Structure formats: structure tokens, C-alpha cells
Amino acid sequence: MSRPLNRAESSPTAPTARHLMFDDLEQLDQILAATSDMARAFVQGADDMDVTCRDFSAFDPSRPMPGQGRGTLDALRAAKEEILPLLAASIGPRYLGFVTGGTTPAALAGDWLTAAVDQNATGPEGSVTAAVEEQVISWLCDLAGLPKGRFDGVLTTGATVSNLLGLVAGRQWCGQQIGVDVDADGAGVLPSFEIFAASPHASMIKDLSVTGIGRNSFTRVATQPGTEETDIADLKAKLAASTAKAKMVIASAGTVNATDFDNLVAIADLCAAFGAWLHVDAAFGMFAALDDRRAHLLAGLDRADSITSDGHKWLNVPYDCGIFLTRHIRVLETCCRAFAPYLQTEAVGNMYINRGVENSRRFRALPLWLAMVAYGREGFTGIVRANCDQAADLAQWVRSHDRLELLSEPKLNVAMFTGPGSDDDNRALLARINATGKLFMTPTIYGGRFGFRAAFSNWRMRDHDMDIVKGTIDSVL
Ligand SMILES: Cc1ncc(COP(=O)(O)O)c(C=O)c1O
């Protein structure tokens, strides 16, 4: 009869790292306190740090991994010296690139807890994660002004994947309308599938490739003159002329440059008339619903078949957190179901594993839940309204400036403008502005002209920061 092995015998060649991990567990208090100190210094220092880091030469990506570990306290010291000083202050108020939300204290706490509790948020088996995600999705629909119970969905890694799910579910539904099953038999069974889009985001173009539809395989709809908004007459003409049996329209609620909103009511009417699936990319625009001066821009969103949005943009939860909503959750589940005997459960609740690309999933509902409980609807409304006011304020300053020119009236939270001289002069000017480290803007091309894009999506932006932004631009003009 064999006798049970004691710990030392069971792992006679256990690597040192195993012992370090147990040592670390014993000094978890110090480790968490040290982590907390570093995080606090970074978060509180983000107002005064250089907004971006432009020289990472001190960090050697080819350095070999240590054979022997040093323990977490020592590794934290190394991270403090070698990595933290080389990060962007993208959580801070003057990072105006892309559409970058910061992290609110509640969302930060939620994200820390997410790592600590390390749930695999696949479904209802043995943990409340699925019920929390269900509640958060319902609260998100409420924030967006969508009718209760009409939409269901899933949290994703970001709007890019949400757009992907829109394509996948829409294509499946289109197939079902004409009696073919793309999920079972492949995209080849749907030969005449036509997608119509006026201003698809770059991520949607990527998704067209990933789904095998093809980057160029969509019908470009005209935009209203001087905007990124779908020209309804052109969409109608193109839908009417199409011989495709399966159709999808991709609309925008807040384009990334001009923050234009499509006329979703008119587009929903056309989709109903021509039997097309309506997907709306509302990555950040969905939360315009919180601003009573702009909520009307989302009229018709409730008629979308699927909607993309993001938590890591305007809701200021940390990366990654995307949102996908649909009125046809069973169609999505058909396309994304993962079947294996070991994945089956009798537990009651949503199987999020069957609603997206990932099988194993981070418990990304928790940071959202914490932020929603901590700040409520009022808190998010405050961020959205303030950021819209800030974009309008910068636009007004540009308009009254004798050396700057506004490229488009901001409808939401993005101001686009340009300086004097040629595109090359302005490229150099943007480089000078960003080199100050006081703010960060990304380049854009709008109306054929090079410009600067200032996107306000951070809860920390205040009047004092606006003064720094304006003063800095003036100082390098
Ligand atoms: C309108 C729109 N759609 C999709 C995306 C892609 O978002 P993500 O980076 O979260 O995947 C963005 C990002 O800025 C966006 O503005």
C-alpha cells in the first residue's frame, strides 16, 4: 500500500519560484500596500506627468528572462524604476488622443478586485458573475435610453470585437431569412450578401477582413456634404438597386472624427423596407443619451438589430471593456456557441461563453458595476456633459484665434482644427505641441486636410487643464 507523500517529497525538484510564491502569499499585505502606493503615485501624478513618453530607449525588450525570480516586492521596485516612468499619462486629463477614457477611482477598485478574485466569467456555474453581467447590461441599456428588455448582450474586449459580433450575427440572420445556415455551412452559402456603409470605423473594415467578407466588400454610401453622415437618398437608391438577397446596413452614432450621427429613424425605415439588418456603431456616441441637449441624436437606436459601444471610452473604466447589444441574442448564441461535454451546466443564467469570441473571460462586469453603483447615472451624465462643453469651448477658442482654423463644428466631444500653412507645416506643429508633454492630440485628415483631433473623454479634465491646453498650443505656434 502506498503512503501519502508529504509536501517536500511530492515536489523534490520544485523550482525556487514556487517557494517565492508561497513567501509572497505570506507577505501579501506588504505587496498590496506597495502596489497601492505605486498606483496612487501614478494616478495622482498623472496631472503633472508628461502626457506621453517619447523615449523608451532605456527599456531593453530583448533582455533575457531571469532564471531565478526575485519575489514580488523586488519585482515591483524594478517596475517602478524601469516601466512606470516610461508610460503615457493616458488616465490623466490632457490625453486627448483617440477616444481615451481614464479610470475613475471606483472602476479602478473594481478592476483590482477583478484580478484578485480572478473569476472565469463564462456563465452561471458556481459564481454570480453571469448575473452581475446581466444586471450591468440591463443598466447600460437604461443609460442608453433603450426600452427595457428589448436588447440583451455581452461585454467584449472592445468596440472592434463588438463590431465583429454585429457582422457575424447579422450575416447569420440574413442567411436565416433566405433559408441558409452560415453558422453550419459557411459564408459560401450566402453568395449575395451586400453591406452598405457611409463612414465605417477602421475597426469595422478590419472586421470585414477577419470575417472573410473582405475589406473592400461593401458598398460605399455617400455622405451628406461636409459631414460623415449617411446620405439617406443615396442609401435608399443603393438598397433599391441591389440584387442581393441578404443585406446589412452599418450606421454610425458618433463618427470618430466629426462625431456625426446618422439619421437612425430614416435608416431603420429603409432597413425595414428592404429587409436589411441594421448595425449601429455607437462606440462612444451611445452615451450622448445622457446629455438632454443631445439625446435626440440617438432617436431610432432602439430599432437597431445590433449596437456596438464601449465602456473603456466614455464610461471611464479601464481597458478592456466593450459592449455589444442585440435584439436577436439567440442568433448571436447560434454563431458563438461553444459545445463540449465539459462545458455543460445545469445552472440557470446566461452563458456568456456562447455570446462572444472568447471562451475564458475576464470578469469585466465588475469594474462597470462598481462605477455604476458608486456614481450612478448622474456621475456618467456629468462626464458626458462636461466633455461636450470642453470640446465646444476649445472649438470656440479656435474660432476666435487668428492663426487656427476649425475643421468641423463639434457635435459631441471632439474638436478638430488646424494651424497656418501647409499640411506638412501642421504635421510639424502637431509634433511640437505633443513634444511639450503638456497634452497629446492625434492627427487626422478631414475634408482632405491635415488636422489635429482633440477628443475629450476623461472625467478629470477641468478648466485649469483647458487653460494649459490653450496656452501650450499658443506657445509653439
Ligand atoms: C466609432 C468607433 N468604433 C469602433 C472603435 C474601436 O474601438 P476599440 O478600440 O475599443 O476596439 C472606435 C475607437 O475609437 C470608434 O471610435
Coordinates of C-alpha atoms and ligand atoms in Angstrom, one line a residue:
M1 CA 0.0 0.0 0.0
S2 CA 1.4 3.4 -0.9
R3 CA 1.6 6.0 1.8
P4 CA 0.7 9.7 1.1
L5 CA 3.6 11.9 0.1
N6 CA 4.5 14.8 2.2
R7 CA 4.9 18.3 0.6
A8 CA 8.7 18.1 0.3
E9 CA 8.6 14.6 -1.2
S10 CA 5.8 15.4 -3.6
S11 CA 8.0 18.0 -5.3
P12 CA 11.6 17.2 -4.7
T13 CA 12.7 19.3 -7.7
A14 CA 10.2 22.2 -7.1
P15 CA 11.6 25.3 -8.6
T16 CA 12.6 28.2 -6.3
A17 CA 9.8 30.3 -7.8
R18 CA 7.2 28.0 -6.2
H19 CA 8.7 28.8 -2.8
L20 CA 8.8 32.5 -3.6
M21 CA 5.1 32.4 -4.4
F22 CA 4.3 31.0 -1.0
D23 CA 6.6 33.5 0.6
D24 CA 4.7 36.2 -1.3
L25 CA 1.4 34.9 -0.1
E26 CA 2.7 35.3 3.4
Q27 CA 3.7 38.9 2.8
L28 CA 0.6 39.8 0.7
D29 CA -0.1 42.8 3.0
Q30 CA 3.2 44.4 2.1
I31 CA 2.8 43.5 -1.6
L32 CA -0.6 45.0 -1.8
A33 CA 0.5 48.1 0.2
A34 CA 3.4 48.6 -2.1
T35 CA 1.2 48.2 -5.2
S36 CA -1.2 50.6 -3.8
D37 CA 1.5 53.2 -3.1
M38 CA 2.8 52.9 -6.7
A39 CA -0.7 53.0 -8.2
R40 CA -1.7 56.0 -6.0
A41 CA 1.5 57.9 -7.0
F42 CA 0.8 57.2 -10.7
V43 CA -2.9 58.1 -10.6
Q44 CA -2.4 61.2 -8.5
G45 CA 0.7 62.2 -10.5
A46 CA -1.0 61.9 -13.9
D47 CA -2.0 65.6 -13.8
D48 CA 1.7 66.7 -13.8
M49 CA 3.5 63.9 -15.7
D50 CA 4.5 64.3 -19.3
V51 CA 1.3 63.2 -21.1
T52 CA 3.2 60.8 -23.4
C53 CA 6.6 59.2 -23.2
R54 CA 8.7 59.7 -26.3
D55 CA 11.9 57.9 -25.5
F56 CA 11.8 54.3 -24.3
S57 CA 15.4 53.5 -25.2
A58 CA 16.1 52.9 -21.5
F59 CA 14.0 49.7 -21.8
D60 CA 15.6 46.8 -23.5
P61 CA 12.9 44.4 -24.9
S62 CA 15.5 41.8 -25.7
R63 CA 16.8 41.3 -22.2
P64 CA 16.5 37.6 -21.2
M65 CA 14.0 36.5 -18.7
P66 CA 15.6 35.8 -15.3
G67 CA 16.2 32.2 -14.5
Q68 CA 15.6 32.8 -10.8
G69 CA 12.9 35.1 -9.5
R70 CA 13.4 38.0 -7.0
G71 CA 10.0 37.9 -5.4
T72 CA 7.2 40.4 -5.9
L73 CA 8.4 43.3 -3.7
D74 CA 11.7 43.4 -5.6
A75 CA 9.9 43.0 -9.0
L76 CA 7.7 45.9 -8.0
R77 CA 10.7 48.0 -7.3
A78 CA 12.0 47.1 -10.8
A79 CA 8.7 48.0 -12.4
K80 CA 8.8 51.3 -10.6
E81 CA 12.2 52.1 -12.0
E82 CA 12.1 50.5 -15.4
I83 CA 8.5 50.7 -16.6
L84 CA 6.3 53.3 -14.8
P85 CA 8.4 56.3 -15.8
L86 CA 8.0 55.3 -19.5
L87 CA 4.2 55.1 -19.5
A88 CA 1.8 57.6 -21.0
A89 CA -0.4 59.5 -18.6
S90 CA -3.4 58.4 -20.6
I91 CA -5.5 58.3 -17.5
G92 CA -4.9 62.0 -17.0
P93 CA -6.9 64.9 -18.2
R94 CA -4.9 66.2 -21.1
Y95 CA -4.5 63.0 -23.1
L96 CA -6.8 63.9 -25.9
G97 CA -5.8 61.2 -28.4
F98 CA -8.2 58.6 -29.9
V99 CA -11.2 58.4 -27.6
T100 CA -9.5 57.5 -24.4
G101 CA -11.3 57.3 -21.1
G102 CA -9.4 57.4 -17.9
T103 CA -10.3 55.2 -14.9
T104 CA -12.5 56.5 -12.1
P105 CA -11.5 55.5 -8.6
A106 CA -14.5 53.1 -8.4
A107 CA -13.6 51.5 -11.7
L108 CA -10.0 51.1 -10.6
A109 CA -11.1 49.4 -7.4
G110 CA -13.4 47.2 -9.5
D111 CA -10.6 46.2 -11.8
W112 CA -8.2 45.4 -8.9
L113 CA -10.8 43.2 -7.4
T114 CA -11.4 41.6 -10.8
A115 CA -7.8 40.5 -10.8
A116 CA -7.9 39.5 -7.1
V117 CA -10.9 37.3 -7.4
D118 CA -9.9 36.1 -10.9
Q119 CA -13.2 34.6 -12.0
N120 CA -13.7 32.9 -15.4
A121 CA -16.9 34.7 -16.4
T122 CA -18.2 32.0 -18.7
G123 CA -21.6 31.5 -17.3
P124 CA -23.7 30.8 -14.1
E125 CA -21.8 27.7 -12.9
G126 CA -20.8 28.2 -9.3
S127 CA -20.4 32.0 -9.3
V128 CA -22.6 35.1 -9.6
T129 CA -20.5 36.6 -12.4
A130 CA -23.2 35.9 -15.1
A131 CA -25.9 37.6 -13.0
V132 CA -23.7 40.6 -12.5
E133 CA -23.1 40.9 -16.2
E134 CA -26.8 40.6 -16.9
Q135 CA -27.5 43.4 -14.4
V136 CA -24.8 45.6 -15.9
I137 CA -26.1 45.0 -19.5
S138 CA -29.6 46.0 -18.4
W139 CA -28.2 49.2 -16.7
L140 CA -26.2 50.0 -19.8
C141 CA -29.4 49.8 -21.9
D142 CA -31.0 52.1 -19.4
L143 CA -28.2 54.6 -19.7
A144 CA -28.6 54.5 -23.4
G145 CA -32.3 55.2 -23.2
L146 CA -33.2 51.8 -24.8
P147 CA -36.6 50.3 -23.9
K148 CA -36.4 47.8 -21.0
G149 CA -36.0 44.2 -22.1
R150 CA -35.6 44.8 -25.8
F151 CA -31.9 44.3 -26.0
D152 CA -29.6 41.7 -24.5
G153 CA -25.9 41.5 -25.0
V154 CA -22.4 40.7 -23.8
L155 CA -19.3 42.6 -22.6
T156 CA -16.4 42.2 -25.1
T157 CA -12.8 43.3 -25.3
G158 CA -13.8 46.5 -27.1
A159 CA -15.8 48.0 -29.9
T160 CA -13.7 46.3 -32.5
V161 CA -14.9 42.9 -31.3
S162 CA -18.4 44.2 -30.8
N163 CA -18.5 45.3 -34.5
L164 CA -17.2 41.8 -35.4
L165 CA -20.2 40.3 -33.5
G166 CA -22.5 42.6 -35.3
L167 CA -21.2 41.3 -38.7
V168 CA -21.3 37.7 -37.6
A169 CA -24.8 37.8 -36.1
G170 CA -26.2 40.0 -38.9
R171 CA -24.8 37.6 -41.6
Q172 CA -26.3 34.6 -39.8
W173 CA -29.7 36.4 -39.6
C174 CA -29.6 37.4 -43.2
G175 CA -28.9 33.7 -44.1
Q176 CA -31.9 32.6 -42.0
Q177 CA -34.2 35.0 -43.9
I178 CA -33.4 33.1 -47.1
G179 CA -33.2 29.6 -45.6
V180 CA -29.4 29.1 -45.4
D181 CA -27.3 28.5 -42.3
V182 CA -24.0 30.3 -42.4
D183 CA -23.0 29.1 -39.0
A184 CA -23.3 25.4 -40.1
D185 CA -22.3 25.6 -43.7
G186 CA -20.0 28.6 -44.0
A187 CA -20.1 32.0 -45.7
G188 CA -20.2 30.4 -49.1
V189 CA -23.9 29.5 -48.7
L190 CA -24.7 33.2 -48.7
P191 CA -23.3 34.3 -52.1
S192 CA -25.3 37.5 -52.4
F193 CA -24.7 39.4 -49.2
E194 CA -24.3 43.2 -49.6
I195 CA -23.2 45.5 -46.8
F196 CA -23.9 49.3 -47.1
A197 CA -21.9 51.8 -45.1
A198 CA -21.1 55.5 -45.4
S199 CA -18.5 56.1 -42.7
P200 CA -17.4 52.7 -41.2
H201 CA -14.8 53.0 -38.5
A202 CA -11.4 51.5 -39.2
S203 CA -12.2 48.6 -36.9
M204 CA -15.2 47.6 -39.0
I205 CA -13.0 47.5 -42.1
K206 CA -10.7 45.2 -40.1
D207 CA -13.7 43.1 -39.1
L208 CA -14.8 42.7 -42.7
S209 CA -11.4 41.1 -43.3
V210 CA -11.5 38.9 -40.2
T211 CA -15.0 37.6 -41.0
G212 CA -13.8 36.7 -44.5
I213 CA -16.2 39.1 -46.1
G214 CA -13.3 41.3 -47.3
R215 CA -12.1 44.8 -46.6
N216 CA -13.4 46.1 -49.9
S217 CA -16.6 44.1 -50.0
F218 CA -19.0 46.7 -49.0
T219 CA -21.0 49.3 -50.9
R220 CA -19.9 52.8 -50.0
V221 CA -22.8 55.1 -49.4
A222 CA -22.4 58.8 -50.0
T223 CA -22.2 61.2 -47.1
Q224 CA -24.1 64.4 -46.6
P225 CA -22.0 67.2 -48.0
G226 CA -19.4 68.4 -45.5
T227 CA -20.2 65.6 -43.0
E228 CA -19.6 61.9 -42.2
E229 CA -23.3 61.3 -42.0
T230 CA -25.1 58.8 -44.3
D231 CA -26.8 60.4 -47.2
I232 CA -30.3 58.8 -46.9
A233 CA -31.3 59.3 -50.5
D234 CA -28.1 57.6 -51.7
L235 CA -28.6 54.7 -49.3
K236 CA -32.2 54.3 -50.5
A237 CA -31.1 54.3 -54.1
K238 CA -28.4 51.8 -53.5
L239 CA -30.7 49.5 -51.5
A240 CA -33.3 49.7 -54.2
A241 CA -30.7 48.9 -56.9
S242 CA -29.2 46.0 -55.1
T243 CA -30.0 42.5 -56.3
A244 CA -28.5 40.9 -53.2
K245 CA -30.9 38.7 -51.2
A246 CA -29.2 39.4 -47.9
K247 CA -28.5 43.0 -46.8
M248 CA -26.9 44.8 -43.9
V249 CA -26.6 48.5 -43.2
I250 CA -23.8 49.8 -40.9
A251 CA -24.7 53.1 -39.4
S252 CA -22.9 55.4 -37.1
A253 CA -24.0 57.2 -33.9
G254 CA -20.9 59.4 -33.3
T255 CA -18.2 59.1 -36.0
V256 CA -14.7 59.2 -34.7
N257 CA -13.7 62.4 -36.4
A258 CA -16.7 64.8 -36.8
T259 CA -18.8 62.9 -34.2
D260 CA -21.6 62.9 -36.7
F261 CA -24.8 61.0 -36.1
D262 CA -26.8 59.2 -38.8
N263 CA -30.5 59.7 -39.1
L264 CA -31.2 56.4 -37.5
V265 CA -35.0 56.7 -37.8
A266 CA -34.7 57.1 -41.6
I267 CA -32.2 54.3 -41.8
A268 CA -34.3 51.9 -39.7
D269 CA -37.3 52.7 -42.0
L270 CA -35.1 51.7 -45.0
C271 CA -33.8 48.6 -43.4
A272 CA -37.4 47.6 -42.6
A273 CA -38.5 48.2 -46.2
F274 CA -35.6 46.4 -47.7
G275 CA -35.3 43.6 -45.2
A276 CA -31.8 44.6 -44.1
W277 CA -30.1 44.1 -40.7
L278 CA -29.2 47.4 -39.0
H279 CA -26.0 47.6 -37.1
V280 CA -25.1 50.9 -35.3
D281 CA -21.6 51.7 -34.3
A282 CA -22.1 53.8 -31.2
A283 CA -18.7 53.2 -29.6
F284 CA -18.9 56.4 -27.6
G285 CA -21.9 58.1 -29.1
M286 CA -24.4 55.9 -27.3
F287 CA -23.8 57.8 -24.1
A288 CA -24.9 61.1 -25.8
A289 CA -28.2 59.8 -24.5
L290 CA -27.2 61.1 -21.1
D291 CA -27.0 64.7 -22.2
D292 CA -30.5 66.1 -22.6
R293 CA -29.1 68.6 -25.2
R294 CA -28.1 65.7 -27.4
A295 CA -30.2 62.7 -26.6
H296 CA -32.4 63.3 -29.7
L297 CA -29.4 62.4 -31.8
L298 CA -30.0 58.8 -30.8
A299 CA -33.6 58.6 -32.0
G300 CA -34.1 55.3 -33.7
L301 CA -31.3 53.5 -31.9
D302 CA -33.9 51.3 -30.3
R303 CA -34.7 49.9 -33.8
A304 CA -31.2 48.7 -34.4
D305 CA -30.7 45.0 -34.7
S306 CA -27.3 45.3 -33.1
I307 CA -25.3 48.0 -31.4
T308 CA -21.6 48.5 -30.6
S309 CA -20.4 50.5 -27.7
D310 CA -17.5 50.7 -25.3
G311 CA -17.0 51.0 -21.6
H312 CA -13.4 51.9 -21.8
K313 CA -14.1 55.1 -23.7
W314 CA -16.7 57.4 -22.2
L315 CA -17.6 55.4 -19.1
N316 CA -14.0 55.6 -17.9
V317 CA -13.5 52.0 -16.9
P318 CA -10.0 50.6 -17.5
Y319 CA -9.2 48.6 -20.6
D320 CA -10.6 46.3 -21.7
C321 CA -14.3 46.7 -21.8
G322 CA -16.5 46.7 -24.9
I323 CA -20.3 46.4 -25.2
F324 CA -22.4 44.5 -27.7
L325 CA -26.2 44.7 -27.7
T326 CA -28.7 43.0 -29.9
R327 CA -32.4 42.3 -30.3
H328 CA -31.5 38.8 -31.6
I329 CA -29.5 37.3 -28.8
R330 CA -30.4 33.7 -30.0
V331 CA -28.8 34.4 -33.4
L332 CA -25.6 35.6 -31.7
E333 CA -25.7 32.5 -29.5
T334 CA -26.0 30.3 -32.5
C335 CA -22.9 31.7 -34.0
C336 CA -20.8 31.8 -30.9
R337 CA -21.9 28.7 -29.1
A338 CA -19.0 26.5 -27.8
F339 CA -20.1 23.0 -27.3
A340 CA -18.2 20.3 -25.3
P341 CA -19.5 18.0 -22.6
Y342 CA -17.2 19.5 -20.1
L343 CA -18.7 23.0 -20.7
Q344 CA -22.3 21.9 -20.0
T345 CA -24.1 23.1 -16.9
E346 CA -27.5 22.8 -15.2
A347 CA -27.0 26.2 -13.6
V348 CA -29.6 28.8 -14.6
G349 CA -28.4 32.0 -16.2
N350 CA -26.8 33.4 -19.3
M351 CA -23.9 31.5 -20.9
Y352 CA -21.6 34.4 -21.9
I353 CA -19.2 31.9 -23.3
N354 CA -21.8 31.5 -26.1
R355 CA -22.1 35.2 -26.8
G356 CA -18.7 36.2 -28.0
V357 CA -15.3 35.2 -29.3
E358 CA -13.7 34.3 -26.0
N359 CA -14.3 31.1 -24.1
S360 CA -12.4 32.1 -21.0
R361 CA -13.4 35.6 -20.0
R362 CA -12.3 38.3 -17.5
F363 CA -15.0 39.4 -15.1
R364 CA -15.2 42.7 -16.8
A365 CA -18.7 43.4 -15.5
L366 CA -17.2 44.2 -12.0
P367 CA -15.4 47.5 -12.7
L368 CA -18.6 48.7 -14.6
W369 CA -20.8 47.6 -11.7
L370 CA -18.7 49.3 -9.1
A371 CA -18.6 52.5 -11.1
M372 CA -22.3 52.4 -11.7
V373 CA -23.1 51.8 -8.0
A374 CA -20.5 54.4 -6.9
Y375 CA -21.5 57.3 -9.3
G376 CA -24.9 56.4 -10.6
R377 CA -26.5 57.8 -13.8
E378 CA -25.7 61.3 -12.5
G379 CA -22.0 60.6 -12.4
F380 CA -21.8 59.4 -16.0
T381 CA -24.1 62.3 -17.1
G382 CA -21.6 64.7 -15.6
I383 CA -18.7 63.3 -17.5
V384 CA -20.5 63.4 -20.9
R385 CA -21.9 66.9 -20.4
A386 CA -18.5 68.3 -19.2
N387 CA -16.6 66.7 -22.1
C388 CA -19.1 68.0 -24.7
D389 CA -18.8 71.5 -23.1
Q390 CA -15.0 71.2 -23.2
A391 CA -15.0 70.3 -27.0
A392 CA -17.3 73.3 -27.6
D393 CA -15.1 75.6 -25.6
L394 CA -11.9 74.6 -27.5
A395 CA -13.8 75.0 -30.7
Q396 CA -14.9 78.5 -29.7
W397 CA -11.3 79.4 -28.8
V398 CA -10.1 78.1 -32.2
R399 CA -12.8 80.0 -34.0
S400 CA -11.7 83.3 -32.4
H401 CA -8.0 82.6 -32.9
D402 CA -6.4 84.4 -35.8
R403 CA -3.9 81.6 -36.6
L404 CA -6.1 78.5 -36.1
E405 CA -9.0 77.1 -38.1
L406 CA -11.8 74.9 -37.0
L407 CA -12.3 71.9 -39.4
S408 CA -15.8 70.9 -38.2
E409 CA -18.3 72.0 -35.6
P410 CA -18.1 69.5 -32.7
K411 CA -21.4 67.8 -32.2
L412 CA -20.2 65.9 -29.2
N413 CA -16.8 65.6 -27.5
V414 CA -14.2 66.0 -30.4
A415 CA -12.8 69.3 -31.7
M416 CA -10.9 69.2 -35.0
F417 CA -8.8 72.1 -36.1
T418 CA -5.7 73.0 -38.0
G419 CA -3.0 75.7 -38.0
P420 CA -1.4 78.0 -40.5
G421 CA 0.5 76.8 -43.6
S422 CA 0.6 73.5 -45.5
D423 CA -0.2 70.0 -44.2
D424 CA 3.5 69.5 -43.6
D425 CA 3.7 72.7 -41.5
N426 CA 0.8 71.4 -39.5
R427 CA 2.3 67.9 -39.1
A428 CA 5.4 69.7 -37.6
L429 CA 3.2 71.9 -35.4
L430 CA 1.4 68.8 -34.0
A431 CA 4.7 67.2 -33.3
R432 CA 5.8 70.4 -31.4
I433 CA 2.6 70.5 -29.4
N434 CA 2.9 66.8 -28.4
A435 CA 6.6 67.2 -27.6
T436 CA 5.8 69.7 -24.9
G437 CA 4.4 66.8 -22.9
K438 CA 1.5 69.0 -21.7
L439 CA -1.1 67.5 -23.9
F440 CA -1.5 64.8 -26.6
M441 CA -3.6 65.0 -29.7
T442 CA -3.7 62.7 -32.7
P443 CA -3.6 63.7 -36.3
T444 CA -6.5 63.3 -38.7
I445 CA -7.4 64.1 -42.3
Y446 CA -10.8 65.8 -42.6
G447 CA -12.2 67.3 -45.7
G448 CA -8.9 66.4 -47.4
R449 CA -6.9 68.5 -44.9
F450 CA -4.5 67.6 -42.2
G451 CA -5.7 68.5 -38.8
F452 CA -5.5 67.9 -35.1
R453 CA -8.1 65.9 -33.2
A454 CA -8.8 66.7 -29.6
A455 CA -11.1 64.1 -28.1
F456 CA -12.5 64.8 -24.6
S457 CA -13.5 61.7 -22.8
N458 CA -11.8 61.9 -19.4
W459 CA -13.6 62.7 -16.2
R460 CA -10.5 64.5 -14.8
M461 CA -10.4 67.4 -17.4
R462 CA -11.0 70.7 -15.7
D463 CA -10.9 74.5 -16.6
H464 CA -7.3 74.6 -15.4
D465 CA -6.4 71.9 -17.9
M466 CA -8.2 73.8 -20.7
D467 CA -6.0 76.8 -19.9
I468 CA -2.9 74.6 -20.1
V469 CA -4.1 73.2 -23.5
K470 CA -4.7 76.6 -25.0
G471 CA -1.6 78.1 -23.5
T472 CA 0.6 75.3 -24.8
I473 CA -0.7 75.4 -28.3
D474 CA -0.2 79.2 -28.3
S475 CA 3.4 78.8 -27.0
V476 CA 4.5 76.6 -30.0
L477 CA 2.5 78.3 -32.8
Ligands
LIG1 C1 -16.8 54.7 -33.7 C2 -15.8 53.7 -33.2 N1 -15.9 52.4 -33.5 C3 -15.1 51.5 -33.1 C4 -13.9 51.8 -32.4 C5 -12.9 50.8 -32.0 O1 -12.9 50.7 -30.6 P1 -11.9 49.8 -29.7 O2 -10.6 50.4 -29.8 O3 -12.5 49.8 -28.4 O4 -11.9 48.4 -30.3 C6 -13.7 53.2 -32.1 C7 -12.4 53.6 -31.4 O5 -12.1 54.8 -31.3 C8 -14.6 54.2 -32.5 O6 -14.5 55.5 -32.3

